[in-house]
Short mmCIF file of C-alpha atoms in Angstrom, two decimals:
data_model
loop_
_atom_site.label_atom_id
_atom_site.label_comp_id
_atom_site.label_asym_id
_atom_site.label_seq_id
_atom_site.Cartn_x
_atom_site.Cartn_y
_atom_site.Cartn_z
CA UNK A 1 108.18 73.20 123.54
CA UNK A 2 106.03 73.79 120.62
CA UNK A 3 108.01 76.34 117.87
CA UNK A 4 107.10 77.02 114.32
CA UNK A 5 109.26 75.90 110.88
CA UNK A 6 110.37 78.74 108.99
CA UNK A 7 108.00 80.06 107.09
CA UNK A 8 107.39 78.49 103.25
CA UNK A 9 106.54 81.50 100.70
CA UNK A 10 104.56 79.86 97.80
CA UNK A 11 101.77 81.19 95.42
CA UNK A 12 99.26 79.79 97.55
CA UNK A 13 96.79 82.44 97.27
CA UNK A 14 96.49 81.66 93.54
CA UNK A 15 96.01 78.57 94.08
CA UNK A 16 93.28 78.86 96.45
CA UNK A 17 91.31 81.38 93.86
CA UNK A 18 91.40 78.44 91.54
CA UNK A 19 90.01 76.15 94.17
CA UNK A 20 92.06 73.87 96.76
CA UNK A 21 90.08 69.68 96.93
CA UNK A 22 90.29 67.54 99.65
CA UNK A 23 91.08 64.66 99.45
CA UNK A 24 87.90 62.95 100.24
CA UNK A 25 85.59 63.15 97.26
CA UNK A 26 82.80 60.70 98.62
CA UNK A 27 82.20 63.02 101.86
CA UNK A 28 78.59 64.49 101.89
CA UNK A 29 76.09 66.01 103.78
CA UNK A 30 72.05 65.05 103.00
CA UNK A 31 69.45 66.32 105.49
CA UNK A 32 71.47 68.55 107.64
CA UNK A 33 72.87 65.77 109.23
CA UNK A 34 76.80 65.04 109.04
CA UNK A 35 78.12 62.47 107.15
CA UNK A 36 80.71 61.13 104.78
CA UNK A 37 84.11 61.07 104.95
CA UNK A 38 86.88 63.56 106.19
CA UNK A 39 90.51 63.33 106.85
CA UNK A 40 92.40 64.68 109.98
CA UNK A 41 95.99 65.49 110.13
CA UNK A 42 98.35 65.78 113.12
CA UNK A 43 101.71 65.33 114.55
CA UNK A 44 101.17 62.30 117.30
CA UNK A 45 103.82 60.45 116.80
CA UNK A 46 102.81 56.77 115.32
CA UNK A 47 103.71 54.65 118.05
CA UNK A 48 102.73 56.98 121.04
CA UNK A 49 99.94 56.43 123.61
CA UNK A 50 98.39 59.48 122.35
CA UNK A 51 97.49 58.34 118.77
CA UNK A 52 96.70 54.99 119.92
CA UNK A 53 93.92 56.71 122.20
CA UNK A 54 92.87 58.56 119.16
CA UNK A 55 92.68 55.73 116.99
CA UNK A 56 90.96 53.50 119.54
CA UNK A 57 88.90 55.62 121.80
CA UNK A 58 88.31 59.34 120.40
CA UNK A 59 87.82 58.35 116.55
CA UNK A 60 85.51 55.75 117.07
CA UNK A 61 83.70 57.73 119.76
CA UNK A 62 82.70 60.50 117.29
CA UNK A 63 82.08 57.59 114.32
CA UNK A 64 79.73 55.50 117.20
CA UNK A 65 77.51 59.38 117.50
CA UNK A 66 78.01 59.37 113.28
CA UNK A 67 77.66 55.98 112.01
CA UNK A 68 77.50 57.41 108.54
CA UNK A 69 80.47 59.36 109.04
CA UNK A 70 84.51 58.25 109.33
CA UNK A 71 87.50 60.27 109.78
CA UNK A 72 90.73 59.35 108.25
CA UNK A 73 93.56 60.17 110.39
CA UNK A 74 97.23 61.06 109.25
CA UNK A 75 100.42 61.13 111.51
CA UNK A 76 102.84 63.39 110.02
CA UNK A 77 106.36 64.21 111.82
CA UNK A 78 105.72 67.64 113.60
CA UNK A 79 109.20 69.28 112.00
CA UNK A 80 107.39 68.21 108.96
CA UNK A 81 104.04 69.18 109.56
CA UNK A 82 104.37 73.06 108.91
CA UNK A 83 105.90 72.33 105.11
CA UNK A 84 103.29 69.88 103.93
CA UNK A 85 100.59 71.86 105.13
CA UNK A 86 102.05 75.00 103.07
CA UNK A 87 102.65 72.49 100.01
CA UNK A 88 99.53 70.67 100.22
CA UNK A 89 97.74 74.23 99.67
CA UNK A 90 99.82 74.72 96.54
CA UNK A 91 98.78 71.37 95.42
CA UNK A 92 95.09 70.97 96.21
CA UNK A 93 95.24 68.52 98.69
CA UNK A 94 94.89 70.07 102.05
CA UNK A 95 93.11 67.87 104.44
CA UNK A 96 89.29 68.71 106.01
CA UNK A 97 90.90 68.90 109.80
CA UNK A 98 94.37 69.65 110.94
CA UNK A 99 95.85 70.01 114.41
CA UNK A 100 97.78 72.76 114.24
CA UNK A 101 100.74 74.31 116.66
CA UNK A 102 99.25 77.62 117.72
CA UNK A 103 101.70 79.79 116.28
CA UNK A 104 100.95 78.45 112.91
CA UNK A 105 97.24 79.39 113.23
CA UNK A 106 97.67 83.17 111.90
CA UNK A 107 99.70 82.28 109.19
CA UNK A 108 97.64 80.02 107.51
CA UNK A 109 94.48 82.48 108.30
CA UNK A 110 96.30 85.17 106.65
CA UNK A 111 97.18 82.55 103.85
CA UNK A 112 93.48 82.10 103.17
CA UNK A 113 93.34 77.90 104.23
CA UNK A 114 91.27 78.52 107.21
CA UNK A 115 87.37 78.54 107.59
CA UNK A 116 86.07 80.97 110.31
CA UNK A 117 85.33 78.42 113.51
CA UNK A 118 82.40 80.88 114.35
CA UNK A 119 80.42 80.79 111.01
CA UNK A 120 80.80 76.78 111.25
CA UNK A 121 79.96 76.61 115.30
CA UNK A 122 76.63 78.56 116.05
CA UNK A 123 77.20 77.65 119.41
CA UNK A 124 81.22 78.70 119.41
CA UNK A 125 81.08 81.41 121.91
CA UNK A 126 79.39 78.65 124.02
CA UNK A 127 81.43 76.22 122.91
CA UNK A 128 84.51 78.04 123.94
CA UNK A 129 83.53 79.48 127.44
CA UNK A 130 84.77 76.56 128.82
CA UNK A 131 88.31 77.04 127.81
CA UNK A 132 91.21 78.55 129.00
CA UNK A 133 91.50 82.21 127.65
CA UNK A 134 94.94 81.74 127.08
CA UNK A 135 94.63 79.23 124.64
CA UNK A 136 91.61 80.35 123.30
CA UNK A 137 93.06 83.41 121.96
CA UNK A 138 95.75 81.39 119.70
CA UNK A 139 93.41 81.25 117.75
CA UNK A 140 92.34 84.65 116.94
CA UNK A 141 93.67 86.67 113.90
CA UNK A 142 91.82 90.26 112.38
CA UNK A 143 89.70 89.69 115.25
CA UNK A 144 88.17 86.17 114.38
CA UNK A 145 88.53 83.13 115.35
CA UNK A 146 90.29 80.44 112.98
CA UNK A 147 90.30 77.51 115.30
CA UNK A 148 89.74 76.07 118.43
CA UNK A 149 92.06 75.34 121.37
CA UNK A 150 92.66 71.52 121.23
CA UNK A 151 95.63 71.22 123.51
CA UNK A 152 97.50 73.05 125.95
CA UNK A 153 100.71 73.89 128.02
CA UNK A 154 102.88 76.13 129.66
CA UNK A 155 105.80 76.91 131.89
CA UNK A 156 106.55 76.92 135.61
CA UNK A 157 108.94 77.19 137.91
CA UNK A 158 111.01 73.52 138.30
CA UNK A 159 112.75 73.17 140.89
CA UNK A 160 115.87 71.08 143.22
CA UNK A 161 114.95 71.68 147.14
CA UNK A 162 118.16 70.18 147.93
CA UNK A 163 120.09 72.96 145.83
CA UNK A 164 118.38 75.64 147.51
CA UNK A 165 118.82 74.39 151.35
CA UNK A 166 122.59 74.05 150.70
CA UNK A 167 122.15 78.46 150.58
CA UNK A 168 119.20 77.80 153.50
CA UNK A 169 116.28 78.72 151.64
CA UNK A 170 113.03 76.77 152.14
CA UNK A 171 111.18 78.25 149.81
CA UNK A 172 111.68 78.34 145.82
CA UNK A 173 112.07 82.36 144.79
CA UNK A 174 108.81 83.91 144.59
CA UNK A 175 109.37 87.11 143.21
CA UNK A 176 112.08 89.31 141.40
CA UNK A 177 112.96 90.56 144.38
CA UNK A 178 114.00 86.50 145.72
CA UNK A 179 115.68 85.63 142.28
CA UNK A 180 118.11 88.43 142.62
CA UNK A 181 118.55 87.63 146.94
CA UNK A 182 118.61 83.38 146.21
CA UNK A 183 121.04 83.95 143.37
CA UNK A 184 123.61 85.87 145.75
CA UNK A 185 123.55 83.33 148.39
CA UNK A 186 123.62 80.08 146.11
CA UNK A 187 126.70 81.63 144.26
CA UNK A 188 128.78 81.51 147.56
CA UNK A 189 127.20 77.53 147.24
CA UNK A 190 128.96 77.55 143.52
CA UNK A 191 124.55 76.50 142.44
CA UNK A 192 123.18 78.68 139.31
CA UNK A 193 119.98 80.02 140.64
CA UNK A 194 117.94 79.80 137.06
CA UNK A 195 118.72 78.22 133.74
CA UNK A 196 117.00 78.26 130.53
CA UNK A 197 118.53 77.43 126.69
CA UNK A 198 117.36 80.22 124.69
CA UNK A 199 116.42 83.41 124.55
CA UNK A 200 113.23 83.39 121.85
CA UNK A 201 110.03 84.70 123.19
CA UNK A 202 108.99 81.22 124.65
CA UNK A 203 111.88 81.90 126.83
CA UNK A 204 111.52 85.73 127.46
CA UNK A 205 108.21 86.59 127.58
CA UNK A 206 107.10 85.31 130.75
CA UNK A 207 109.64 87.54 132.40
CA UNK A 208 108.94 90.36 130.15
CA UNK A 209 105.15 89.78 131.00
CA UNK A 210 105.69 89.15 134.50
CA UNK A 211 107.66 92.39 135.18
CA UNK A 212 104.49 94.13 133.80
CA UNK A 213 105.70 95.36 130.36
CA UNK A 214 104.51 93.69 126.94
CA UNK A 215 105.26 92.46 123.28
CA UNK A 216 103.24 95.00 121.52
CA UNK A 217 100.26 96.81 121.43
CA UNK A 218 96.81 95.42 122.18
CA UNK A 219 96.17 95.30 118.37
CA UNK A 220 99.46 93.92 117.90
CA UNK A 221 100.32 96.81 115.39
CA UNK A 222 103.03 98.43 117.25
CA UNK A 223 106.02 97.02 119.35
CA UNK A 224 108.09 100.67 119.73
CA UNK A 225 106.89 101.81 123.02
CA UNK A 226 105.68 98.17 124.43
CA UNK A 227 108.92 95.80 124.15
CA UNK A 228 111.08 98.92 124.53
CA UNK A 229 108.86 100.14 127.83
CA UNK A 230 110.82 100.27 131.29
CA UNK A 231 108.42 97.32 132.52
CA UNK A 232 109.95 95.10 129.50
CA UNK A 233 113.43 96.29 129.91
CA UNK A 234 113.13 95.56 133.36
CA UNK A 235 111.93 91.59 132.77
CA UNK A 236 114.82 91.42 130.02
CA UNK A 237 117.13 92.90 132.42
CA UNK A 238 116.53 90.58 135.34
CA UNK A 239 117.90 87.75 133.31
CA UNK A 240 121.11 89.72 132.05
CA UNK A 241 121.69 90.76 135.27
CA UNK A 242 121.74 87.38 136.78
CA UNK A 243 123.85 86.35 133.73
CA UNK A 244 126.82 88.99 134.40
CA UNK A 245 127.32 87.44 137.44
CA UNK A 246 127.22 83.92 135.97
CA UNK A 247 124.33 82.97 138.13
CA UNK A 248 122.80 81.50 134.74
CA UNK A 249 124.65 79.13 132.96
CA UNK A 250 125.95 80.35 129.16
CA UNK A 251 123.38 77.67 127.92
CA UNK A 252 121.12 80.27 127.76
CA UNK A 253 122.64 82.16 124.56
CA UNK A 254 123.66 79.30 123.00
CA UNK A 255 127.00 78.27 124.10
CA UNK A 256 128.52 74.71 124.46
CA UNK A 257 130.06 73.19 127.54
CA UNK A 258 126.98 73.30 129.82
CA UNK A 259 125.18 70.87 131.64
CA UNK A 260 121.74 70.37 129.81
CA UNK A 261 118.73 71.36 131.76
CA UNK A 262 117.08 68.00 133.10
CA UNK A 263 120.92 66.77 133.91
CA UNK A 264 121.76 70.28 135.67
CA UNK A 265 118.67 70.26 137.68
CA UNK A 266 118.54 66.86 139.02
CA UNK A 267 122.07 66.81 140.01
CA UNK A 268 122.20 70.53 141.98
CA UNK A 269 123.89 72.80 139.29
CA UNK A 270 121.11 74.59 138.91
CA UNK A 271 118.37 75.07 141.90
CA UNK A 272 115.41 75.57 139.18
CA UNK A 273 114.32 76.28 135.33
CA UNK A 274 110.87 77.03 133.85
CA UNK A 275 109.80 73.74 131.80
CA UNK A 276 106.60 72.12 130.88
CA UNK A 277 104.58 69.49 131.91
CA UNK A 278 107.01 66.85 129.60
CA UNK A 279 109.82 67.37 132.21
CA UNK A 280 107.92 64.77 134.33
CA UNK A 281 108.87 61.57 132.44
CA UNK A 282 112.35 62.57 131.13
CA UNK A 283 113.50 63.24 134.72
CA UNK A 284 111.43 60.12 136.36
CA UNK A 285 113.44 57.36 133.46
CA UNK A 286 116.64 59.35 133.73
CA UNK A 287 117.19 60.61 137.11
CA UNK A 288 114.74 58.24 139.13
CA UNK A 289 115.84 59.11 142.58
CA UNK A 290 115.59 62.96 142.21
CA UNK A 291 111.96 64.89 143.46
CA UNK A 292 111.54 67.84 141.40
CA UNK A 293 108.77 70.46 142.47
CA UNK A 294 107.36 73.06 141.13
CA UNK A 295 106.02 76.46 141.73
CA UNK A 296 104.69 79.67 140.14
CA UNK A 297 106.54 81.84 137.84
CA UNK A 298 108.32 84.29 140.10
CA UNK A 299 106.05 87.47 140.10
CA UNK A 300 107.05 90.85 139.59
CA UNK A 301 105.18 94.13 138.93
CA UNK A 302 102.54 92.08 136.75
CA UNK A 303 102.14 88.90 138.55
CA UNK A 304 103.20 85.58 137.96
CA UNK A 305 102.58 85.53 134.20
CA UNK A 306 103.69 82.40 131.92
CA UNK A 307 103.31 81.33 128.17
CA UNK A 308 100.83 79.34 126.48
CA UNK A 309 101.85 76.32 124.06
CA UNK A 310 99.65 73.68 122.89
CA UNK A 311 97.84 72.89 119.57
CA UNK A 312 94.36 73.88 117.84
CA UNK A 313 92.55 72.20 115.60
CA UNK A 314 91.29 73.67 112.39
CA UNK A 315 88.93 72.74 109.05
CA UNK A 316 90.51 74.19 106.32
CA UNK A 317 88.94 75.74 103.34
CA UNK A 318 89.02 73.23 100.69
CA UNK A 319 87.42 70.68 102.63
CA UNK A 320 84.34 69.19 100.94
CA UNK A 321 82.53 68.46 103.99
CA UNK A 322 82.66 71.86 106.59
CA UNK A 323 79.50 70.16 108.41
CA UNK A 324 81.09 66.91 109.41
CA UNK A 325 84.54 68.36 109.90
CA UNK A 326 82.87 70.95 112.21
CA UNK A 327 81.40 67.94 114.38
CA UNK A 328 84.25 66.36 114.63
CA UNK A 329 86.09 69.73 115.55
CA UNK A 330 83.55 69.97 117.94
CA UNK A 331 83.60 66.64 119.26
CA UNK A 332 87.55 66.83 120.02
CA UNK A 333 86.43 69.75 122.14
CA UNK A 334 84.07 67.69 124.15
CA UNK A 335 84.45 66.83 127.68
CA UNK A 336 84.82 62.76 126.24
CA UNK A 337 87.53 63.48 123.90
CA UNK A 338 89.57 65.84 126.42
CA UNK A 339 89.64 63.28 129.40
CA UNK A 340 90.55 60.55 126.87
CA UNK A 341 93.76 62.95 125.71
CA UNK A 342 94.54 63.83 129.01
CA UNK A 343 94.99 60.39 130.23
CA UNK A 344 97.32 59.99 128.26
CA UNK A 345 99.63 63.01 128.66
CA UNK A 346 97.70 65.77 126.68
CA UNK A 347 97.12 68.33 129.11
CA UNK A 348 93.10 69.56 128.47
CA UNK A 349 92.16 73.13 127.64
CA UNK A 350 88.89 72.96 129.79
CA UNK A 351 88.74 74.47 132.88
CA UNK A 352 86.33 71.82 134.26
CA UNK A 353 88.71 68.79 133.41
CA UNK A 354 90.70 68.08 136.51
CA UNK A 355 93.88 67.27 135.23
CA UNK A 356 95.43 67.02 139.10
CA UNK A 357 93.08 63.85 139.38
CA UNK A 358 94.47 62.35 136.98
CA UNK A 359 98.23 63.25 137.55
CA UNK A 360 99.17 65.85 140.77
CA UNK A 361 102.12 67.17 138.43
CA UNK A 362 99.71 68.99 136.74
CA UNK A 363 98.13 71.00 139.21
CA UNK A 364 100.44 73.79 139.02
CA UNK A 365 99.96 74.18 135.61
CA UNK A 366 96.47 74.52 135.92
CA UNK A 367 97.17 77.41 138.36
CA UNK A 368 99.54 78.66 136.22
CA UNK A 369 97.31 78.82 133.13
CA UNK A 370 94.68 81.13 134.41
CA UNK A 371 97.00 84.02 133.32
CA UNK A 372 99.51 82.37 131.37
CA UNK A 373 99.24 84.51 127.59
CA UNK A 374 99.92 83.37 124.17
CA UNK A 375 103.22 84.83 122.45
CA UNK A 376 101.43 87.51 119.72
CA UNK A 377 99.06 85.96 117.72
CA UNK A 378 100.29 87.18 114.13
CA UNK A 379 101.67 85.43 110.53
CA UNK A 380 105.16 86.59 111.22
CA UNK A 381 106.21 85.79 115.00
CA UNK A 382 108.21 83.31 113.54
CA UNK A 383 110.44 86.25 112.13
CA UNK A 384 109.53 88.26 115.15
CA UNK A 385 110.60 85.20 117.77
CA UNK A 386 114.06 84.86 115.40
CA UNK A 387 115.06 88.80 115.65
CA UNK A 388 114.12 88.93 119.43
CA UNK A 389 116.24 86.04 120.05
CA UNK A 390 119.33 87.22 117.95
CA UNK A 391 119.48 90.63 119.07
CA UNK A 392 119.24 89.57 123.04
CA UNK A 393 121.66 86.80 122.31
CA UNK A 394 123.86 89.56 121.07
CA UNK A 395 123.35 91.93 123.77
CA UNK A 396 123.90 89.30 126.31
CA UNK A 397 126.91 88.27 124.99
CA UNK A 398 128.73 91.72 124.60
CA UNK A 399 127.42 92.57 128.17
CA UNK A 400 125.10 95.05 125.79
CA UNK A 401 122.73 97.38 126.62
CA UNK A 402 119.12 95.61 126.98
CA UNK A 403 117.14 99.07 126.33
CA UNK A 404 118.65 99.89 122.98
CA UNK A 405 119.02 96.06 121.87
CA UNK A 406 114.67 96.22 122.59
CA UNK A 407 114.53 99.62 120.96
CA UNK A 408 116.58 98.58 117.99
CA UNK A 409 114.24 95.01 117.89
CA UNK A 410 110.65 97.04 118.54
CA UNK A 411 111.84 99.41 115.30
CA UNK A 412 111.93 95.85 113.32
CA UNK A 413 109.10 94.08 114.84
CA UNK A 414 106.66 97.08 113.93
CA UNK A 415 107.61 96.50 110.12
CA UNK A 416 107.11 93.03 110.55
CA UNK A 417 103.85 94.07 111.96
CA UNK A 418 102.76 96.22 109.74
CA UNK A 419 102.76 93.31 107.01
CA UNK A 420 99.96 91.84 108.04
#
C-alpha cells in the first residue's frame, strides 16, 4: 500500500520565484528535436527486478529512439522519497522527472514544482485515453492535469475457501447483505469473516464508496453532507457492526495480539481481507501450500467500488529540458515501457495491456479497476486520511456513534479543504 510522509512545510514558494536548476546543465534542445541530458527519480528499490528492467530494457529503449539523449536515473528509499523531493525544491536541485506516489501529486502542484502534462503533451488527451480513469484522475488538481498515470493498483476481495466451507458457503460474500449472513455463520465456526489493519481512507473508502455514499463533494470543497450522508454512514457502519460482534479481528484499530493478515488468512482465522496484487508472493514464499482466491469487492448500494494506488510520473518545473523530459514521460507511457514493467510485477495502467497473460492473479484487478476511484485528489489528504483514521479508531473503540464521529470529521475535513 502506497501512503504519503507527513507533509514538510518549507519556504518553497520563494524559492521557486527565485528559480529552482536541475541538475543537468548540459541538457538541450536544438531543432525541435529532444536531446541532452535529464535525470529521473524514483523509489524502485536498488536490487529489485523492477529497476533492473528499467536500467536494462526501458532506459535504453527510449535512449536507442534518442541517441542524443540519456536519462540519469536515481533510486531513492520510498519513506524517503516525499522529504527530498520537498528539500530538493528548497535547494534548487529538483530533478527533470520524478515518479511520484499519487497522493503526493496535488501537493507538489499546489507547491508550484509541477509543469502542466497538457501544455508539454499536445497529444495528452490522446495520450491518456488509453488509461484507466481511475488512475488517470490522480493526477488532476484545479482541474489540470500535473502528471501522468505510470503505475497502478488496487484492492480486492482475498480470500480462504477452506474457511468459508467449514460455515458451508461456496461462494466468497458478494454483497453487504452476505458479509453480515457469512459473518453469523462463521462465528458459530470461531473464523473472522473480514480483516483489515487500519482504518485510513485506503481502508474505508471502498466500503464507504461501495455503500453508495462519498468523501466529499465533486469539487472536493465540501465533506459536511458527503462523508456524513446515510450512504457513508452506512459503509462505515458495516465494518463497526461486524466489529461489535468480534467478527473482525481488533487489528483493525490498531491493537496488538492479532494474527497479521497474510498469517490469519492462510491459516483459517480469517475467511478473507481486501489486499493488493503484492499479496501474491508474500503468501506463495511463506505459506506455499495455501490457494488464495480472489473476488470483487462486496457490492452494496453503489457497486463493487475499490481504491486506486499506484504511482505517476511527473517533470517538474525547474527542469532545463521540458522537451526531452516530456518524451521520456511519454515514452514510460508507451505500450513498450508498460509490458516491460508489468513483467516484472508493475501492474500497467493501460487498458489494452493484458496483465492476466502475463500473470492470471491479476485478472481480477483488472476487473476491479474499471470503477475502482482515487482517495480525493487534494494537498492535504494526508491530514484528511490522519483525522478520518483517528476519529473512526476512536469511535470503534468506545463502541461510538459512526454518524456523529463522520459529522464531527466532515466539519474538519471542509477546513482542511478549504485551504487549498
Amino acid at each position: 500500500m502506497r501512503r504519503a510522509l507527513p507533509l514538510a512545510l518549507v519556504a518553497t514558494c520563494a524559492v521557486l520565484a527565485a528559480g529552482c536548476v536541475t541538475s543537468n546543465p548540459d541538457s538541450s534542445t536544438k531543432a525541435g528535436k529532444a536531446e541532452g541530458t535529464i535525470t529521473f527519480w524514483h523509489s524502485y528499490s536498488a536490487d529489485s527486478p523492477e529497476v533492473k528492467t528499467l536500467r536494462e530494457k526501458v532506459i535504453p529503449g527510449f535512449e536507442a529512439q534518442h541517441p542524443r539523449a540519456e536519462v540519469k536515473d536515481v533510486s531513492i528509499p520510498y519513506e524517503k522519497l516525499h522529504q527530498k523531493v520537498v528539500t530538493s525544491a528548497a535547494g534548487g536541485t529538483l530533478p527533470d522527472v520524478l515518479r511520484s506516489d499519487i497522493v503526493w501529486v496535488p501537493e507538489f502542484a499546489k507547491l508550484g514544482l509541477l509543469e502542466d502534462m497538457k501544455a508539454l503533451l499536445p497529444d495528452f488527451d490522446k495520450l491518456v485515453a488509453k488509461t484507466y480513469p481511475g488512475p488517470l484522475e490522480t493526477n488532476k488538481y484545479q482541474d489540470r492535469y500535473w502528471g501522468v498515470p505510470l503505475d497502478t493498483n488496487t484492492r480486492v476481495l482475498l480470500y480462504n475457501s477452506d474457511a468459508l466451507a467449514k460455515a458451508g458457503m461456496k461462494k466468497p460474500p458478494r454483497t453487504f447483505k452476505d458479509m453480515r449472513s457469512y459473518a453469523d455463520k462463521l462465528s458459530a465456526k470461531g473464523v473472522k469473516l473480514f480483516a483489515d489493519n487500519d482504518l485510513t481512507g485506503w481502508n474505508v473508502a471502498p466500503w464507504i464508496w461501495s455503500a453508495g455514499g462519498e468523501i466529499t463533494d465533486e469539487d472536493h470543497k465540501k465533506a459536511t453532507g458527503y462523508l456524513n450522508s446515510p450512504a457513508s454512514v452506512r459503509g462505515v457502519k458495516l465494518l463497526q457492526d461486524l466489529y461489535d460482534k468480534k467478527q473482525i479481528p481488533r487489528l483493525i484499530v490498531g491493537s496488538q495480539g492479532s494474527k497479521a493478515l497474510p498469517q490469519g488468512l492462510a491459516k483459517g482465522d480469517y475467511a478473507s481481507l481486501l489486499d493488493g496484487p503484492w499479496l501474491y508472493p508474500v503468501m506463495k514464499k511463506q505459506y506455499p501450500d495455501f490457494a488464495m482466491k480472489a473476488a470483487p469487492v462486496p457490492a452494496g448500494p453503489g457497486g463493487s467500488i475499490s481504491v486506486v494506488g499506484g504511482e505517476n510520473v511527473v517533470v517538474t518545473k525547474s527542469s532545463r529540458n521540458k522537451q526531452l523530459a516530456a518524451e521520456f514521460t511519454r515514452y514510460l507511457l508507451s505500450p513498450k515501457a508498460q509490458r516491460a514493467m508489468a513483467e516484472v510485477g508493475q501492474m500497467s495502467v493501460l487498458k489494452d495491456v493484458d496483465m492476466a497473460a502475463i500473470d492470471p492473479v491479476y485478472k481480477s484487478y483488472a476487473t476491479q479497476l474499471k470503477t475502482a476511484r482515487p482517495r480525493t485528489p487534494v494537498p492535504n489528504w494526508p491530514k484528511i486520511d490522519d483525522l478520518l483514521k483517528k476519529k473512526l479508531q476512536t469511535t470503534f473503540t468506545d463502541h461510538g456513534d459512526v454518524k456523529k464521529a463522520l459529522d464531527e470529521a466532515a466539519a474538519e475535513i471542509d477546513t482542511l479543504l478549504a485551504e487549498g
